Amino acid sequence: MTSKNLGRVTLAALPFVLALLIDLTLYAVIKDRLPDRLAVHFDAGGSADQYMSLSAYLLYTVPSLLVPGALWALIAVRGKPHGRAHRWLTGGGFAVAAFLGYLLIAVLFVNVDVPEGGSVDGFPLWHIAAALGAAALAGALGMLLSRLVPGPEDPRDLDPATRERIVLAEGEVAAWGRGIGAWWAPVAVLVLLAAGVTVGLEQNWFIGAPLIVLALVIGTFSRPHVTVDRRGLTVSGLLPRPRVRVPLERMEAADSRSVNALAEYGGWGYRIRPERSGVITRSGEAIVISLTSGREFAVTVGDSATGAALLNTLLDRQRAGR
């Protein structure tokens, strides 16, 4: 790991490690004043409705902070966020760590000096507001600290002239299309259908019906298709709607490059992240479009180099026509 990557990993994981150390230190200080069973969950009125042993609390606290910390570190290195995305990622990590850390500490302090077998007076709801305030302050601090560890360079080719093109004769029309089937989409459809029917039969259809509708919507995109033509780029499913279209008027240029679904986009499906969005069905090659707004739109698809090259040719034609 390079020194730059080490710095980004350290900055991404730092707030979660600090929050854990603070929580564990306070736990050690007030442990003797805590009951054997901690009230750890509260209803809307602030009354305790779930309890946990001291050892279980520790087993819950450690992964609650270390797992998101590891995820943030992974995204910082593998996702290569640059520019504003780097600052927002760092600030978001500090905010999440502060929010979780504060609530874990608040749970401890509402249990202080509660007698064995006694009940907690309640969880004051102002703690939620205080946790949000701590998150806002920590997020601002994180964005300031992100300037100390610069993000990676912009992976985009910023010179439109160096991008690949497809040679077309004057007046010649071309289009490109390819399917981007996702193995998990049919599985998700079956799981949601089964869950919807089961819940509808066993509980009520008010809950089951939305699951069935969601399954049908996902089903229409179980075999998505990407098309590049004079209108721009379109991602559609089995039905005309819903679909995602990026017109040429919104594009600056197109590239073909490899993307990481989890690290760069936080998962699969239609994803919206700082400075980027896209239809992500897997990790691997993708058409990545630089938009006039400064954002990026990506779609993972095979033969992405051909699709990106045709988009650049169509963009050249459109600009020449103007």
C-alpha positions as a Markdown table, in Angstrom:
| # | Residue | x | y | z |
|---|---|---|---|---|
| 1 | Met | 0.0 | 0.0 | 0.0 |
| 2 | Thr | 1.4 | 3.4 | -1.0 |
| 3 | Ser | 1.8 | 6.2 | 1.5 |
| 4 | Lys | -1.0 | 8.1 | -0.1 |
| 5 | Asn | -3.4 | 5.2 | 0.2 |
| 6 | Leu | -2.3 | 4.6 | 3.8 |
| 7 | Gly | -3.1 | 8.2 | 4.6 |
| 8 | Arg | -6.6 | 7.9 | 3.0 |
| 9 | Val | -7.3 | 4.6 | 4.9 |
| 10 | Thr | -6.1 | 6.2 | 8.2 |
| 11 | Leu | -8.3 | 9.3 | 7.7 |
| 12 | Ala | -11.3 | 7.2 | 6.7 |
| 13 | Ala | -11.0 | 4.8 | 9.7 |
| 14 | Leu | -9.9 | 7.3 | 12.2 |
| 15 | Pro | -13.3 | 8.6 | 13.4 |
| 16 | Phe | -14.6 | 5.1 | 14.0 |
| 17 | Val | -11.5 | 4.0 | 15.9 |
| 18 | Leu | -11.6 | 7.2 | 18.0 |
| 19 | Ala | -15.3 | 6.7 | 18.7 |
| 20 | Leu | -14.7 | 3.1 | 19.8 |
| 21 | Leu | -11.8 | 4.1 | 22.1 |
| 22 | Ile | -13.9 | 6.9 | 23.7 |
| 23 | Asp | -16.8 | 4.5 | 24.2 |
| 24 | Leu | -14.7 | 1.7 | 25.7 |
| 25 | Thr | -12.8 | 4.2 | 28.0 |
| 26 | Leu | -16.1 | 5.6 | 29.4 |
| 27 | Tyr | -17.4 | 2.1 | 29.8 |
| 28 | Ala | -14.3 | 1.2 | 31.9 |
| 29 | Val | -14.7 | 4.3 | 34.0 |
| 30 | Ile | -18.4 | 3.8 | 34.9 |
| 31 | Lys | -18.6 | 0.0 | 34.7 |
| 32 | Asp | -19.0 | -0.4 | 38.5 |
| 33 | Arg | -22.0 | 1.9 | 38.4 |
| 34 | Leu | -23.9 | -0.1 | 35.8 |
| 35 | Pro | -26.4 | -2.9 | 36.4 |
| 36 | Asp | -25.8 | -6.4 | 35.1 |
| 37 | Arg | -28.6 | -5.8 | 32.5 |
| 38 | Leu | -28.5 | -2.6 | 30.4 |
| 39 | Ala | -31.6 | -1.1 | 28.9 |
| 40 | Val | -30.4 | -0.7 | 25.2 |
| 41 | His | -33.6 | -0.1 | 23.2 |
| 42 | Phe | -36.4 | 2.3 | 23.9 |
| 43 | Asp | -39.9 | 2.9 | 22.4 |
| 44 | Ala | -41.2 | 6.2 | 20.9 |
| 45 | Gly | -42.0 | 7.4 | 24.4 |
| 46 | Gly | -38.5 | 6.8 | 25.7 |
| 47 | Ser | -39.4 | 3.7 | 27.8 |
| 48 | Ala | -37.0 | 0.7 | 27.8 |
| 49 | Asp | -38.3 | -2.3 | 25.9 |
| 50 | Gln | -35.1 | -4.4 | 25.3 |
| 51 | Tyr | -32.2 | -5.3 | 27.6 |
| 52 | Met | -28.7 | -6.6 | 27.1 |
| 53 | Ser | -25.9 | -7.9 | 29.4 |
| 54 | Leu | -22.7 | -6.0 | 29.8 |
| 55 | Ser | -20.7 | -8.5 | 27.8 |
| 56 | Ala | -23.3 | -8.5 | 25.0 |
| 57 | Tyr | -23.1 | -4.7 | 25.0 |
| 58 | Leu | -19.4 | -4.9 | 24.3 |
| 59 | Leu | -19.8 | -7.5 | 21.6 |
| 60 | Tyr | -22.4 | -5.2 | 20.0 |
| 61 | Thr | -20.4 | -2.0 | 20.3 |
| 62 | Val | -17.1 | -3.1 | 18.8 |
| 63 | Pro | -18.5 | -4.3 | 15.4 |
| 64 | Ser | -21.0 | -1.4 | 15.3 |
| 65 | Leu | -18.1 | 0.9 | 14.9 |
| 66 | Leu | -15.4 | -1.2 | 13.3 |
| 67 | Val | -17.5 | -2.7 | 10.5 |
| 68 | Pro | -18.5 | 0.7 | 9.1 |
| 69 | Gly | -15.0 | 1.9 | 9.6 |
| 70 | Ala | -13.6 | -0.9 | 7.5 |
| 71 | Leu | -16.2 | -0.2 | 4.9 |
| 72 | Trp | -15.2 | 3.5 | 4.8 |
| 73 | Ala | -11.5 | 2.5 | 4.5 |
| 74 | Leu | -12.3 | 0.1 | 1.6 |
| 75 | Ile | -14.3 | 2.8 | -0.3 |
| 76 | Ala | -11.5 | 5.3 | 0.3 |
| 77 | Val | -8.9 | 3.1 | -1.4 |
| 78 | Arg | -10.9 | 1.0 | -3.9 |
| 79 | Gly | -13.4 | 3.6 | -4.8 |
| 80 | Lys | -10.8 | 6.3 | -5.5 |
| 81 | Pro | -13.1 | 9.2 | -4.7 |
| 82 | His | -11.7 | 12.4 | -6.0 |
| 83 | Gly | -12.6 | 16.1 | -5.6 |
| 84 | Arg | -15.8 | 16.7 | -3.7 |
| 85 | Ala | -16.5 | 13.0 | -3.5 |
| 86 | His | -13.3 | 12.6 | -1.3 |
| 87 | Arg | -14.4 | 15.4 | 1.0 |
| 88 | Trp | -18.0 | 14.2 | 1.3 |
| 89 | Leu | -16.8 | 10.6 | 2.0 |
| 90 | Thr | -14.4 | 11.8 | 4.7 |
| 91 | Gly | -17.0 | 14.1 | 6.3 |
| 92 | Gly | -19.7 | 11.5 | 6.1 |
| 93 | Gly | -17.4 | 9.0 | 7.9 |
| 94 | Phe | -16.8 | 11.5 | 10.8 |
| 95 | Ala | -20.6 | 12.2 | 11.0 |
| 96 | Val | -21.6 | 8.6 | 11.1 |
| 97 | Ala | -18.9 | 7.7 | 13.7 |
| 98 | Ala | -20.0 | 10.7 | 15.9 |
| 99 | Phe | -23.7 | 9.8 | 15.6 |
| 100 | Leu | -23.2 | 6.1 | 16.5 |
| 101 | Gly | -20.6 | 6.8 | 19.2 |
| 102 | Tyr | -22.8 | 9.4 | 20.9 |
| 103 | Leu | -25.8 | 7.1 | 21.0 |
| 104 | Leu | -23.8 | 4.2 | 22.4 |
| 105 | Ile | -22.4 | 6.5 | 25.1 |
| 106 | Ala | -25.9 | 7.9 | 25.9 |
| 107 | Val | -27.2 | 4.3 | 26.4 |
| 108 | Leu | -24.5 | 3.8 | 29.0 |
| 109 | Phe | -25.2 | 7.0 | 30.9 |
| 110 | Val | -29.0 | 6.4 | 31.1 |
| 111 | Asn | -28.1 | 3.1 | 32.9 |
| 112 | Val | -25.7 | 4.7 | 35.4 |
| 113 | Asp | -26.7 | 4.0 | 39.1 |
| 114 | Val | -29.8 | 2.0 | 38.1 |
| 115 | Pro | -30.3 | -0.6 | 40.9 |
| 116 | Glu | -30.3 | -4.3 | 39.9 |
| 117 | Gly | -33.8 | -5.3 | 38.8 |
| 118 | Gly | -34.8 | -1.6 | 38.7 |
| 119 | Ser | -36.0 | 0.2 | 35.6 |
| 120 | Val | -34.4 | 3.0 | 33.7 |
| 121 | Asp | -36.3 | 6.3 | 34.0 |
| 122 | Gly | -36.3 | 6.6 | 30.2 |
| 123 | Phe | -34.2 | 7.8 | 27.2 |
| 124 | Pro | -34.6 | 11.5 | 26.8 |
| 125 | Leu | -35.3 | 12.3 | 23.2 |
| 126 | Trp | -33.0 | 15.3 | 23.3 |
| 127 | His | -30.2 | 12.8 | 23.0 |
| 128 | Ile | -31.3 | 12.2 | 19.3 |
| 129 | Ala | -30.9 | 15.9 | 18.6 |
| 130 | Ala | -27.6 | 16.0 | 20.4 |
| 131 | Ala | -26.4 | 13.0 | 18.3 |
| 132 | Leu | -27.4 | 14.8 | 15.1 |
| 133 | Gly | -25.6 | 17.9 | 16.3 |
| 134 | Ala | -22.4 | 15.9 | 17.1 |
| 135 | Ala | -22.7 | 14.4 | 13.6 |
| 136 | Ala | -22.9 | 17.8 | 12.0 |
| 137 | Leu | -19.9 | 19.1 | 13.8 |
| 138 | Ala | -17.8 | 16.0 | 13.2 |
| 139 | Gly | -18.8 | 16.0 | 9.6 |
| 140 | Ala | -17.6 | 19.6 | 9.1 |
| 141 | Leu | -14.3 | 18.7 | 10.9 |
| 142 | Gly | -13.9 | 15.7 | 8.6 |
| 143 | Met | -14.3 | 17.8 | 5.5 |
| 144 | Leu | -11.7 | 20.2 | 6.8 |
| 145 | Leu | -9.3 | 17.3 | 7.6 |
| 146 | Ser | -9.8 | 15.9 | 4.1 |
| 147 | Arg | -7.7 | 18.7 | 2.8 |
| 148 | Leu | -4.7 | 17.3 | 4.7 |
| 149 | Val | -4.9 | 14.0 | 2.7 |
| 150 | Pro | -5.6 | 14.8 | -0.9 |
| 151 | Gly | -7.9 | 12.4 | -2.8 |
| 152 | Pro | -6.6 | 10.5 | -5.8 |
| 153 | Glu | -6.3 | 12.2 | -9.2 |
| 154 | Asp | -9.4 | 12.4 | -11.4 |
| 155 | Pro | -9.5 | 9.0 | -13.3 |
| 156 | Arg | -11.3 | 10.6 | -16.2 |
| 157 | Asp | -9.5 | 11.5 | -19.4 |
| 158 | Leu | -10.1 | 15.2 | -19.3 |
| 159 | Asp | -9.0 | 15.8 | -22.9 |
| 160 | Pro | -11.9 | 15.0 | -25.2 |
| 161 | Ala | -9.6 | 14.8 | -28.2 |
| 162 | Thr | -7.9 | 11.7 | -26.9 |
| 163 | Arg | -11.0 | 9.6 | -26.5 |
| 164 | Glu | -11.8 | 6.8 | -28.9 |
| 165 | Arg | -14.2 | 7.4 | -31.8 |
| 166 | Ile | -16.0 | 5.2 | -34.4 |
| 167 | Val | -15.4 | 6.5 | -38.0 |
| 168 | Leu | -18.8 | 7.1 | -39.7 |
| 169 | Ala | -19.3 | 8.4 | -43.2 |
| 170 | Glu | -21.2 | 11.6 | -43.6 |
| 171 | Gly | -24.9 | 10.9 | -43.3 |
| 172 | Glu | -24.3 | 7.3 | -42.0 |
| 173 | Val | -26.4 | 6.3 | -39.0 |
| 174 | Ala | -25.2 | 3.9 | -36.3 |
| 175 | Ala | -26.6 | 2.5 | -33.1 |
| 176 | Trp | -25.2 | 0.1 | -30.5 |
| 177 | Gly | -26.9 | -2.1 | -28.0 |
| 178 | Arg | -26.1 | -4.9 | -25.5 |
| 179 | Gly | -27.9 | -6.7 | -22.7 |
| 180 | Ile | -26.6 | -6.4 | -19.1 |
| 181 | Gly | -28.4 | -9.3 | -17.4 |
| 182 | Ala | -27.8 | -9.4 | -13.6 |
| 183 | Trp | -27.8 | -12.9 | -12.0 |
| 184 | Trp | -29.2 | -11.5 | -8.7 |
| 185 | Ala | -32.2 | -9.8 | -10.2 |
| 186 | Pro | -34.3 | -12.9 | -10.8 |
| 187 | Val | -33.3 | -14.2 | -7.4 |
| 188 | Ala | -34.4 | -11.0 | -5.8 |
| 189 | Val | -37.7 | -11.2 | -7.7 |
| 190 | Leu | -38.4 | -14.7 | -6.4 |
| 191 | Val | -37.5 | -13.8 | -2.8 |
| 192 | Leu | -39.7 | -10.7 | -2.8 |
| 193 | Leu | -42.6 | -12.5 | -4.4 |
| 194 | Ala | -42.4 | -15.4 | -1.9 |
| 195 | Ala | -42.1 | -12.9 | 1.0 |
| 196 | Gly | -45.0 | -10.8 | -0.3 |
| 197 | Val | -47.3 | -13.8 | -0.7 |
| 198 | Thr | -46.3 | -15.3 | 2.6 |
| 199 | Val | -46.8 | -12.0 | 4.5 |
| 200 | Gly | -50.1 | -11.4 | 2.7 |
| 201 | Leu | -51.5 | -14.8 | 3.6 |
| 202 | Glu | -50.1 | -15.0 | 7.2 |
| 203 | Gln | -50.4 | -11.4 | 8.2 |
| 204 | Asn | -52.2 | -8.9 | 5.9 |
| 205 | Trp | -52.0 | -7.8 | 2.3 |
| 206 | Phe | -51.4 | -4.2 | 3.2 |
| 207 | Ile | -47.8 | -5.2 | 3.9 |
| 208 | Gly | -47.6 | -8.1 | 1.4 |
| 209 | Ala | -48.9 | -6.2 | -1.6 |
| 210 | Pro | -46.0 | -3.6 | -1.7 |
| 211 | Leu | -43.5 | -6.4 | -1.7 |
| 212 | Ile | -45.2 | -8.0 | -4.7 |
| 213 | Val | -45.3 | -4.7 | -6.5 |
| 214 | Leu | -41.6 | -4.2 | -5.8 |
| 215 | Ala | -40.8 | -7.7 | -7.1 |
| 216 | Leu | -42.7 | -6.9 | -10.4 |
| 217 | Val | -40.8 | -3.6 | -10.8 |
| 218 | Ile | -37.4 | -5.4 | -10.3 |
| 219 | Gly | -38.6 | -8.1 | -12.7 |
| 220 | Thr | -39.0 | -5.6 | -15.5 |
| 221 | Phe | -35.3 | -4.8 | -15.0 |
| 222 | Ser | -34.1 | -8.4 | -14.6 |
| 223 | Arg | -32.8 | -8.3 | -18.1 |
| 224 | Pro | -31.8 | -4.7 | -18.7 |
| 225 | His | -30.6 | -3.5 | -22.1 |
| 226 | Val | -28.3 | -0.6 | -23.0 |
| 227 | Thr | -28.7 | 1.3 | -26.2 |
| 228 | Val | -26.6 | 4.1 | -27.7 |
| 229 | Asp | -28.0 | 6.1 | -30.6 |
| 230 | Arg | -28.6 | 9.6 | -31.8 |
| 231 | Arg | -30.7 | 10.3 | -28.7 |
| 232 | Gly | -27.9 | 9.4 | -26.3 |
| 233 | Leu | -27.7 | 6.4 | -23.9 |
| 234 | Thr | -30.8 | 4.5 | -22.7 |
| 235 | Val | -31.1 | 1.7 | -20.1 |
| 236 | Ser | -34.4 | 0.0 | -20.3 |
| 237 | Gly | -36.0 | -3.2 | -19.0 |
| 238 | Leu | -38.6 | -5.6 | -20.4 |
| 239 | Leu | -41.2 | -2.8 | -20.5 |
| 240 | Pro | -40.9 | 0.7 | -22.0 |
| 241 | Arg | -41.1 | 2.2 | -18.5 |
| 242 | Pro | -39.4 | 2.7 | -16.2 |
| 243 | Arg | -36.2 | 3.5 | -18.1 |
| 244 | Val | -33.1 | 5.7 | -17.6 |
| 245 | Arg | -32.1 | 8.0 | -20.5 |
| 246 | Val | -29.1 | 10.3 | -20.7 |
| 247 | Pro | -29.5 | 12.6 | -23.8 |
| 248 | Leu | -26.5 | 13.8 | -25.7 |
| 249 | Glu | -27.3 | 17.4 | -24.6 |
| 250 | Arg | -26.3 | 16.5 | -21.0 |
| 251 | Met | -23.0 | 14.8 | -22.0 |
| 252 | Glu | -19.5 | 16.1 | -22.2 |
| 253 | Ala | -17.7 | 12.9 | -23.3 |
| 254 | Ala | -17.7 | 9.1 | -22.7 |
| 255 | Asp | -15.1 | 6.7 | -21.5 |
| 256 | Ser | -14.7 | 3.0 | -21.0 |
| 257 | Arg | -13.2 | 1.9 | -17.8 |
| 258 | Ser | -13.5 | -0.6 | -15.0 |
| 259 | Val | -15.6 | 0.3 | -11.9 |
| 260 | Asn | -15.9 | -1.4 | -8.5 |
| 261 | Ala | -19.6 | -1.8 | -7.6 |
| 262 | Leu | -19.2 | -1.8 | -3.8 |
| 263 | Ala | -16.3 | 0.5 | -3.3 |
| 264 | Glu | -17.3 | 3.2 | -5.9 |
| 265 | Tyr | -21.1 | 2.9 | -5.8 |
| 266 | Gly | -21.9 | 1.3 | -2.5 |
| 267 | Gly | -23.7 | -1.7 | -4.0 |
| 268 | Trp | -25.7 | -2.8 | -7.0 |
| 269 | Gly | -28.8 | -1.5 | -8.8 |
| 270 | Tyr | -29.5 | 2.1 | -9.6 |
| 271 | Arg | -27.0 | 4.0 | -7.4 |
| 272 | Ile | -26.7 | 7.7 | -6.5 |
| 273 | Arg | -23.4 | 8.8 | -4.9 |
| 274 | Pro | -21.6 | 12.1 | -4.5 |
| 275 | Glu | -20.6 | 13.3 | -7.9 |
| 276 | Arg | -21.8 | 10.0 | -9.6 |
| 277 | Ser | -24.7 | 7.8 | -10.3 |
| 278 | Gly | -25.4 | 4.8 | -12.5 |
| 279 | Val | -27.0 | 1.5 | -13.2 |
| 280 | Ile | -24.5 | -1.0 | -11.6 |
| 281 | Thr | -25.1 | -4.7 | -12.0 |
| 282 | Arg | -21.6 | -5.9 | -11.3 |
| 283 | Ser | -18.0 | -4.8 | -11.0 |
| 284 | Gly | -16.1 | -4.6 | -14.3 |
| 285 | Glu | -16.1 | -2.6 | -17.5 |
| 286 | Ala | -18.6 | 0.2 | -17.9 |
| 287 | Ile | -19.5 | 3.1 | -20.0 |
| 288 | Val | -18.7 | 6.2 | -17.9 |
| 289 | Ile | -20.2 | 9.5 | -19.1 |
| 290 | Ser | -18.9 | 12.9 | -18.0 |
| 291 | Leu | -22.0 | 15.1 | -17.7 |
| 292 | Thr | -22.2 | 18.8 | -18.3 |
| 293 | Ser | -23.2 | 19.2 | -14.6 |
| 294 | Gly | -19.8 | 17.9 | -13.6 |
| 295 | Arg | -21.2 | 14.6 | -12.4 |
| 296 | Glu | -20.7 | 11.1 | -13.9 |
| 297 | Phe | -23.2 | 8.5 | -15.0 |
| 298 | Ala | -22.0 | 4.9 | -15.4 |
| 299 | Val | -23.6 | 1.7 | -16.7 |
| 300 | Thr | -21.8 | -1.7 | -16.4 |
| 301 | Val | -21.9 | -3.4 | -19.7 |
| 302 | Gly | -19.7 | -5.6 | -21.9 |
| 303 | Asp | -18.0 | -4.1 | -25.0 |
| 304 | Ser | -18.2 | -0.8 | -23.3 |
| 305 | Ala | -15.4 | 0.6 | -25.4 |
| 306 | Thr | -17.5 | 0.4 | -28.5 |
| 307 | Gly | -20.5 | 2.1 | -26.8 |
| 308 | Ala | -18.3 | 4.9 | -25.4 |
| 309 | Ala | -16.6 | 5.4 | -28.8 |
| 310 | Leu | -19.9 | 5.7 | -30.6 |
| 311 | Leu | -21.2 | 8.2 | -28.0 |
| 312 | Asn | -18.1 | 10.4 | -28.6 |
| 313 | Thr | -18.7 | 10.3 | -32.4 |
| 314 | Leu | -22.3 | 11.3 | -31.9 |
| 315 | Leu | -21.2 | 14.1 | -29.6 |
| 316 | Asp | -18.8 | 15.3 | -32.2 |
| 317 | Arg | -21.6 | 15.3 | -34.8 |
| 318 | Gln | -23.9 | 17.2 | -32.6 |
| 319 | Arg | -21.3 | 19.9 | -31.8 |
| 320 | Ala | -20.5 | 20.2 | -35.5 |
| 321 | Gly | -24.2 | 20.7 | -36.3 |
| 322 | Arg | -24.4 | 23.5 | -33.8 |
